[in-house]
Amino acid sequence: QVQLVESGGGLVQAGGSLRLSCVASGSIFSSNGMGWYRQAPGKQREPVATITSDGFTNYAEAVKGRFTISRDNAKNAVYLQMNSLKPEDTAVYYCNLVQRAYAYWGQGTQVTVSS
């Protein structure tokens, strides 16, 4: 199995920045996808950014140009640099890893952006 642990969430003022980190452990194959999803109260969980083991990235339109996803394959880690944060970015952010058609999830970390 795979375990994911997120860190870096917190409270930040609008326009500020946060950096989320996630480290995976367990039986991890070299070919996989990692990413960040978020869920606000009363809303569906939505993808924020994803990155393959080859380094290909994809971003939600709402965060494009403000967030940057990166990964370190040697550390089995994925990061999300969030700049120019807006109140609508407030949500629980979840780390995700997909391999062999199975998705693993972290426990989530709260990001709150004040106006």
CSV table of N, CA and C in Angstrom, one decimal:
chain,number,residue,atom,x,y,z
A,1,GLN,N,0.8,-1.2,0.0
A,1,GLN,CA,0.0,0.0,0.0
A,1,GLN,C,0.9,1.2,0.0
A,2,VAL,N,0.2,2.4,-0.3
A,2,VAL,CA,0.9,3.7,-0.3
A,2,VAL,C,0.3,4.6,0.7
A,3,GLN,N,1.2,5.3,1.4
A,3,GLN,CA,0.7,6.3,2.4
A,3,GLN,C,1.2,7.7,1.9
A,4,LEU,N,0.4,8.7,2.1
A,4,LEU,CA,0.7,10.1,1.7
A,4,LEU,C,0.5,11.0,2.9
A,5,VAL,N,1.5,11.8,3.2
A,5,VAL,CA,1.4,12.8,4.3
A,5,VAL,C,1.6,14.2,3.8
A,6,GLU,N,0.6,15.1,4.0
A,6,GLU,CA,0.7,16.4,3.5
A,6,GLU,C,1.1,17.4,4.7
A,7,SER,N,1.7,18.5,4.3
A,7,SER,CA,2.1,19.5,5.3
A,7,SER,C,2.1,20.9,4.5
A,8,GLY,N,2.1,21.9,5.3
A,8,GLY,CA,2.2,23.3,4.7
A,8,GLY,C,1.0,24.1,4.7
A,9,GLY,N,-0.2,23.6,5.1
A,9,GLY,CA,-1.4,24.3,5.1
A,9,GLY,C,-1.4,25.4,6.2
A,10,GLY,N,-2.3,26.3,6.1
A,10,GLY,CA,-2.4,27.3,7.2
A,10,GLY,C,-3.3,28.4,6.8
A,11,LEU,N,-3.2,29.5,7.5
A,11,LEU,CA,-4.0,30.7,7.3
A,11,LEU,C,-3.1,31.8,6.7
A,12,VAL,N,-3.5,32.4,5.6
A,12,VAL,CA,-2.8,33.4,4.9
A,12,VAL,C,-3.7,34.5,4.4
A,13,GLN,N,-3.2,35.7,4.3
A,13,GLN,CA,-3.9,36.8,3.8
A,13,GLN,C,-4.0,36.8,2.3
A,14,ALA,N,-5.1,37.3,1.7
A,14,ALA,CA,-5.3,37.3,0.3
A,14,ALA,C,-4.0,38.0,-0.3
A,15,GLY,N,-3.6,37.4,-1.4
A,15,GLY,CA,-2.4,37.9,-2.1
A,15,GLY,C,-1.1,37.3,-1.6
A,16,GLY,N,-1.2,36.5,-0.5
A,16,GLY,CA,0.0,35.9,0.0
A,16,GLY,C,0.3,34.5,-0.6
A,17,SER,N,1.2,33.8,0.0
A,17,SER,CA,1.7,32.6,-0.6
A,17,SER,C,1.8,31.5,0.4
A,18,LEU,N,1.6,30.2,0.0
A,18,LEU,CA,1.8,29.0,0.8
A,18,LEU,C,2.5,28.0,-0.1
A,19,ARG,N,3.2,27.1,0.5
A,19,ARG,CA,3.8,26.0,-0.2
A,19,ARG,C,3.4,24.7,0.5
A,20,LEU,N,2.7,23.8,-0.2
A,20,LEU,CA,2.3,22.5,0.3
A,20,LEU,C,3.3,21.5,-0.1
A,21,SER,N,3.5,20.5,0.8
A,21,SER,CA,4.4,19.4,0.5
A,21,SER,C,3.7,18.1,0.8
A,22,CYS,N,4.0,17.1,0.1
A,22,CYS,CA,3.5,15.7,0.3
A,22,CYS,C,4.5,14.7,0.0
A,23,VAL,N,4.7,13.8,0.9
A,23,VAL,CA,5.7,12.7,0.8
A,23,VAL,C,5.0,11.4,0.8
A,24,ALA,N,5.3,10.6,-0.2
A,24,ALA,CA,4.7,9.2,-0.3
A,24,ALA,C,5.6,8.2,0.1
A,25,SER,N,5.1,7.1,0.7
A,25,SER,CA,5.9,6.0,1.1
A,25,SER,C,5.1,4.7,0.9
A,26,GLY,N,5.8,3.6,0.8
A,26,GLY,CA,5.2,2.3,0.5
A,26,GLY,C,5.7,1.7,-0.8
A,27,SER,N,4.8,0.9,-1.4
A,27,SER,CA,5.1,0.3,-2.7
A,27,SER,C,4.8,1.2,-3.8
A,28,ILE,N,5.8,2.0,-4.3
A,28,ILE,CA,5.6,3.0,-5.3
A,28,ILE,C,6.3,2.6,-6.6
A,29,PHE,N,5.6,2.5,-7.7
A,29,PHE,CA,6.2,2.2,-9.0
A,29,PHE,C,6.7,3.5,-9.6
A,30,SER,N,7.7,3.3,-10.5
A,30,SER,CA,8.3,4.4,-11.1
A,30,SER,C,7.4,5.2,-12.0
A,31,SER,N,6.4,4.6,-12.6
A,31,SER,CA,5.5,5.3,-13.4
A,31,SER,C,4.2,5.6,-12.6
A,32,ASN,N,4.0,6.9,-12.4
A,32,ASN,CA,2.8,7.2,-11.6
A,32,ASN,C,2.5,8.7,-11.8
A,33,GLY,N,1.3,9.1,-11.3
A,33,GLY,CA,0.9,10.5,-11.4
A,33,GLY,C,0.7,11.0,-9.9
A,34,MET,N,1.0,12.2,-9.7
A,34,MET,CA,0.8,12.8,-8.4
A,34,MET,C,0.1,14.1,-8.6
A,35,GLY,N,-0.6,14.6,-7.6
A,35,GLY,CA,-1.3,15.8,-7.7
A,35,GLY,C,-1.9,16.3,-6.5
A,36,TRP,N,-2.6,17.5,-6.6
A,36,TRP,CA,-3.3,18.1,-5.5
A,36,TRP,C,-4.7,18.3,-5.9
A,37,TYR,N,-5.6,18.0,-5.0
A,37,TYR,CA,-7.1,18.2,-5.2
A,37,TYR,C,-7.5,19.1,-4.0
A,38,ARG,N,-8.6,19.7,-4.1
A,38,ARG,CA,-9.2,20.5,-3.0
A,38,ARG,C,-10.7,20.4,-2.9
A,39,GLN,N,-11.2,20.6,-1.7
A,39,GLN,CA,-12.6,20.5,-1.5
A,39,GLN,C,-13.0,21.6,-0.5
A,40,ALA,N,-13.9,22.5,-0.9
A,40,ALA,CA,-14.4,23.5,-0.1
A,40,ALA,C,-15.7,23.0,0.5
A,41,PRO,N,-16.2,23.6,1.6
A,41,PRO,CA,-17.5,23.2,2.2
A,41,PRO,C,-18.6,23.3,1.2
A,42,GLY,N,-19.4,22.2,1.1
A,42,GLY,CA,-20.5,22.2,0.2
A,42,GLY,C,-20.2,22.0,-1.2
A,43,LYS,N,-18.9,21.8,-1.5
A,43,LYS,CA,-18.5,21.7,-2.9
A,43,LYS,C,-17.9,20.3,-3.2
A,44,GLN,N,-17.8,20.0,-4.4
A,44,GLN,CA,-17.2,18.7,-4.8
A,44,GLN,C,-15.7,18.8,-4.8
A,45,ARG,N,-15.0,17.7,-4.6
A,45,ARG,CA,-13.6,17.7,-4.6
A,45,ARG,C,-13.1,17.9,-6.1
A,46,GLU,N,-12.2,18.8,-6.3
A,46,GLU,CA,-11.8,19.1,-7.7
A,46,GLU,C,-10.3,19.1,-7.8
A,47,PRO,N,-9.8,18.7,-9.0
A,47,PRO,CA,-8.3,18.7,-9.2
A,47,PRO,C,-7.8,20.1,-9.3
A,48,VAL,N,-6.7,20.3,-8.7
A,48,VAL,CA,-6.0,21.6,-8.7
A,48,VAL,C,-4.8,21.6,-9.7
A,49,ALA,N,-4.0,20.6,-9.5
A,49,ALA,CA,-2.8,20.4,-10.4
A,49,ALA,C,-2.3,19.0,-10.3
A,50,THR,N,-1.8,18.5,-11.4
A,50,THR,CA,-1.3,17.1,-11.5
A,50,THR,C,0.0,17.1,-12.2
A,51,ILE,N,0.8,16.1,-11.9
A,51,ILE,CA,2.1,16.0,-12.6
A,51,ILE,C,2.5,14.5,-12.7
A,52,THR,N,3.0,14.1,-13.9
A,52,THR,CA,3.4,12.7,-14.1
A,52,THR,C,4.8,12.5,-13.7
A,53,SER,N,5.2,11.3,-13.6
A,53,SER,CA,6.6,11.0,-13.3
A,53,SER,C,7.6,11.5,-14.4
A,54,ASP,N,7.0,11.7,-15.6
A,54,ASP,CA,7.8,12.3,-16.7
A,54,ASP,C,7.9,13.8,-16.6
A,55,GLY,N,7.1,14.4,-15.7
A,55,GLY,CA,7.2,15.9,-15.5
A,55,GLY,C,6.1,16.7,-16.2
A,56,PHE,N,5.2,16.0,-16.8
A,56,PHE,CA,4.1,16.7,-17.5
A,56,PHE,C,3.1,17.2,-16.5
A,57,THR,N,2.7,18.5,-16.6
A,57,THR,CA,1.8,19.1,-15.7
A,57,THR,C,0.5,19.5,-16.3
A,58,ASN,N,-0.5,19.6,-15.4
A,58,ASN,CA,-1.8,20.1,-15.8
A,58,ASN,C,-2.4,20.9,-14.7
A,59,TYR,N,-3.0,22.0,-15.0
A,59,TYR,CA,-3.6,22.9,-13.9
A,59,TYR,C,-5.0,23.2,-14.2
A,60,ALA,N,-5.8,23.4,-13.1
A,60,ALA,CA,-7.1,23.9,-13.2
A,60,ALA,C,-7.1,25.3,-13.7
A,61,GLU,N,-8.0,25.7,-14.5
A,61,GLU,CA,-8.0,27.1,-15.0
A,61,GLU,C,-8.0,28.1,-13.9
A,62,ALA,N,-8.7,27.8,-12.8
A,62,ALA,CA,-8.8,28.8,-11.7
A,62,ALA,C,-7.4,29.1,-11.0
A,63,VAL,N,-6.4,28.2,-11.2
A,63,VAL,CA,-5.2,28.4,-10.5
A,63,VAL,C,-4.0,28.6,-11.5
A,64,LYS,N,-4.3,28.5,-12.8
A,64,LYS,CA,-3.2,28.6,-13.8
A,64,LYS,C,-2.6,30.0,-13.7
A,65,GLY,N,-1.2,30.0,-13.7
A,65,GLY,CA,-0.5,31.2,-13.6
A,65,GLY,C,-0.2,31.6,-12.1
A,66,ARG,N,-0.9,31.0,-11.2
A,66,ARG,CA,-0.7,31.4,-9.8
A,66,ARG,C,0.0,30.2,-9.0
A,67,PHE,N,-0.4,29.0,-9.3
A,67,PHE,CA,0.1,27.8,-8.6
A,67,PHE,C,1.2,27.1,-9.5
A,68,THR,N,2.1,26.5,-8.9
A,68,THR,CA,3.1,25.7,-9.6
A,68,THR,C,3.3,24.3,-8.9
A,69,ILE,N,3.1,23.2,-9.6
A,69,ILE,CA,3.3,21.9,-9.1
A,69,ILE,C,4.7,21.4,-9.5
A,70,SER,N,5.3,20.7,-8.6
A,70,SER,CA,6.6,20.1,-8.9
A,70,SER,C,6.7,18.8,-8.1
A,71,ARG,N,7.7,18.0,-8.5
A,71,ARG,CA,7.9,16.7,-7.8
A,71,ARG,C,9.4,16.3,-7.7
A,72,ASP,N,9.7,15.5,-6.8
A,72,ASP,CA,11.0,15.0,-6.6
A,72,ASP,C,10.9,13.5,-6.6
A,73,ASN,N,11.2,12.8,-7.7
A,73,ASN,CA,11.0,11.4,-7.8
A,73,ASN,C,11.8,10.6,-6.8
A,74,ALA,N,13.0,11.1,-6.6
A,74,ALA,CA,13.9,10.4,-5.6
A,74,ALA,C,13.3,10.4,-4.2
A,75,LYS,N,12.6,11.4,-3.9
A,75,LYS,CA,12.0,11.5,-2.5
A,75,LYS,C,10.6,11.1,-2.5
A,76,ASN,N,10.0,10.8,-3.7
A,76,ASN,CA,8.6,10.4,-3.8
A,76,ASN,C,7.7,11.6,-3.2
A,77,ALA,N,8.1,12.8,-3.5
A,77,ALA,CA,7.4,13.9,-3.0
A,77,ALA,C,6.8,14.8,-4.1
A,78,VAL,N,5.8,15.5,-3.8
A,78,VAL,CA,5.2,16.5,-4.7
A,78,VAL,C,4.9,17.7,-3.9
A,79,TYR,N,5.0,18.9,-4.6
A,79,TYR,CA,4.9,20.2,-3.9
A,79,TYR,C,3.9,21.0,-4.7
A,80,LEU,N,3.3,22.0,-4.0
A,80,LEU,CA,2.4,22.9,-4.7
A,80,LEU,C,2.7,24.3,-4.1
A,81,GLN,N,3.4,25.1,-4.9
A,81,GLN,CA,3.6,26.5,-4.6
A,81,GLN,C,2.4,27.3,-5.0
A,82,MET,N,1.8,28.0,-4.0
A,82,MET,CA,0.6,28.8,-4.3
A,82,MET,C,0.9,30.2,-4.0
A,83,ASN,N,0.8,31.0,-5.1
A,83,ASN,CA,1.0,32.5,-5.0
A,83,ASN,C,-0.3,33.2,-5.3
A,84,SER,N,-0.3,34.5,-4.9
A,84,SER,CA,-1.4,35.3,-5.2
A,84,SER,C,-2.7,34.7,-4.8
A,85,LEU,N,-2.7,34.2,-3.6
A,85,LEU,CA,-3.9,33.4,-3.1
A,85,LEU,C,-5.1,34.3,-2.9
A,86,LYS,N,-6.3,33.7,-3.2
A,86,LYS,CA,-7.6,34.4,-3.2
A,86,LYS,C,-8.4,33.7,-2.1
A,87,PRO,N,-9.4,34.4,-1.6
A,87,PRO,CA,-10.3,33.7,-0.6
A,87,PRO,C,-11.0,32.5,-1.2
A,88,GLU,N,-11.3,32.5,-2.5
A,88,GLU,CA,-11.9,31.3,-3.1
A,88,GLU,C,-11.0,30.1,-3.2
A,89,ASP,N,-9.7,30.3,-2.8
A,89,ASP,CA,-8.8,29.1,-2.8
A,89,ASP,C,-9.0,28.4,-1.4
A,90,THR,N,-9.7,28.9,-0.5
A,90,THR,CA,-9.9,28.3,0.8
A,90,THR,C,-10.6,26.9,0.6
A,91,ALA,N,-9.9,25.9,1.1
A,91,ALA,CA,-10.4,24.5,1.0
A,91,ALA,C,-9.5,23.6,1.8
A,92,VAL,N,-9.9,22.4,1.9
A,92,VAL,CA,-9.0,21.3,2.3
A,92,VAL,C,-8.3,20.8,1.1
A,93,TYR,N,-7.0,20.8,1.1
A,93,TYR,CA,-6.2,20.3,0.0
A,93,TYR,C,-5.7,18.9,0.3
A,94,TYR,N,-5.8,18.0,-0.7
A,94,TYR,CA,-5.5,16.6,-0.6
A,94,TYR,C,-4.4,16.3,-1.6
A,95,CYS,N,-3.4,15.6,-1.1
A,95,CYS,CA,-2.4,15.0,-2.0
A,95,CYS,C,-2.9,13.7,-2.5
A,96,ASN,N,-2.5,13.4,-3.8
A,96,ASN,CA,-3.0,12.2,-4.4
A,96,ASN,C,-1.8,11.5,-5.2
A,97,LEU,N,-1.9,10.2,-5.3
A,97,LEU,CA,-0.9,9.4,-6.1
A,97,LEU,C,-1.7,8.4,-6.8
A,98,VAL,N,-1.6,8.2,-8.1
A,98,VAL,CA,-2.2,7.2,-8.9
A,98,VAL,C,-1.2,6.3,-9.6
A,99,GLN,N,-1.4,5.0,-9.4
A,99,GLN,CA,-0.6,4.0,-10.1
A,99,GLN,C,-1.4,2.8,-10.2
A,100,ARG,N,-1.2,2.1,-11.4
A,100,ARG,CA,-1.8,0.8,-11.6
A,100,ARG,C,-3.3,0.9,-11.4
A,101,ALA,N,-3.9,2.0,-11.8
A,101,ALA,CA,-5.4,2.2,-11.8
A,101,ALA,C,-5.9,2.3,-10.4
A,102,TYR,N,-5.1,2.7,-9.4
A,102,TYR,CA,-5.6,2.9,-8.1
A,102,TYR,C,-5.1,4.2,-7.5
A,103,ALA,N,-6.0,4.9,-6.9
A,103,ALA,CA,-5.7,6.2,-6.3
A,103,ALA,C,-5.5,6.2,-4.8
A,104,TYR,N,-4.5,6.8,-4.3
A,104,TYR,CA,-4.2,6.9,-2.9
A,104,TYR,C,-4.3,8.4,-2.5
A,105,TRP,N,-4.8,8.6,-1.3
A,105,TRP,CA,-5.0,9.9,-0.8
A,105,TRP,C,-4.4,10.2,0.5
A,106,GLY,N,-4.0,11.5,0.7
A,106,GLY,CA,-3.5,11.9,2.0
A,106,GLY,C,-4.6,12.3,2.9
A,107,GLN,N,-4.3,12.7,4.1
A,107,GLN,CA,-5.3,13.1,5.1
A,107,GLN,C,-5.9,14.5,4.8
A,108,GLY,N,-5.3,15.3,4.1
A,108,GLY,CA,-5.7,16.6,3.8
A,108,GLY,C,-5.1,17.7,4.7
A,109,THR,N,-4.9,18.9,4.2
A,109,THR,CA,-4.4,20.0,5.0
A,109,THR,C,-5.2,21.2,4.6
A,110,GLN,N,-5.6,21.9,5.7
A,110,GLN,CA,-6.5,23.1,5.5
A,110,GLN,C,-5.7,24.3,5.0
A,111,VAL,N,-6.3,24.9,4.0
A,111,VAL,CA,-5.8,26.2,3.5
A,111,VAL,C,-6.9,27.2,3.7
A,112,THR,N,-6.6,28.3,4.4
A,112,THR,CA,-7.6,29.4,4.6
A,112,THR,C,-7.0,30.7,4.2
A,113,VAL,N,-7.7,31.4,3.3
A,113,VAL,CA,-7.2,32.6,2.8
A,113,VAL,C,-8.2,33.7,3.2
A,114,SER,N,-7.8,34.7,4.0
A,114,SER,CA,-8.6,35.7,4.5
A,114,SER,C,-8.6,36.9,3.5
A,115,SER,N,-9.8,37.6,3.5
A,115,SER,CA,-9.9,38.7,2.6
A,115,SER,C,-9.5,40.0,3.2
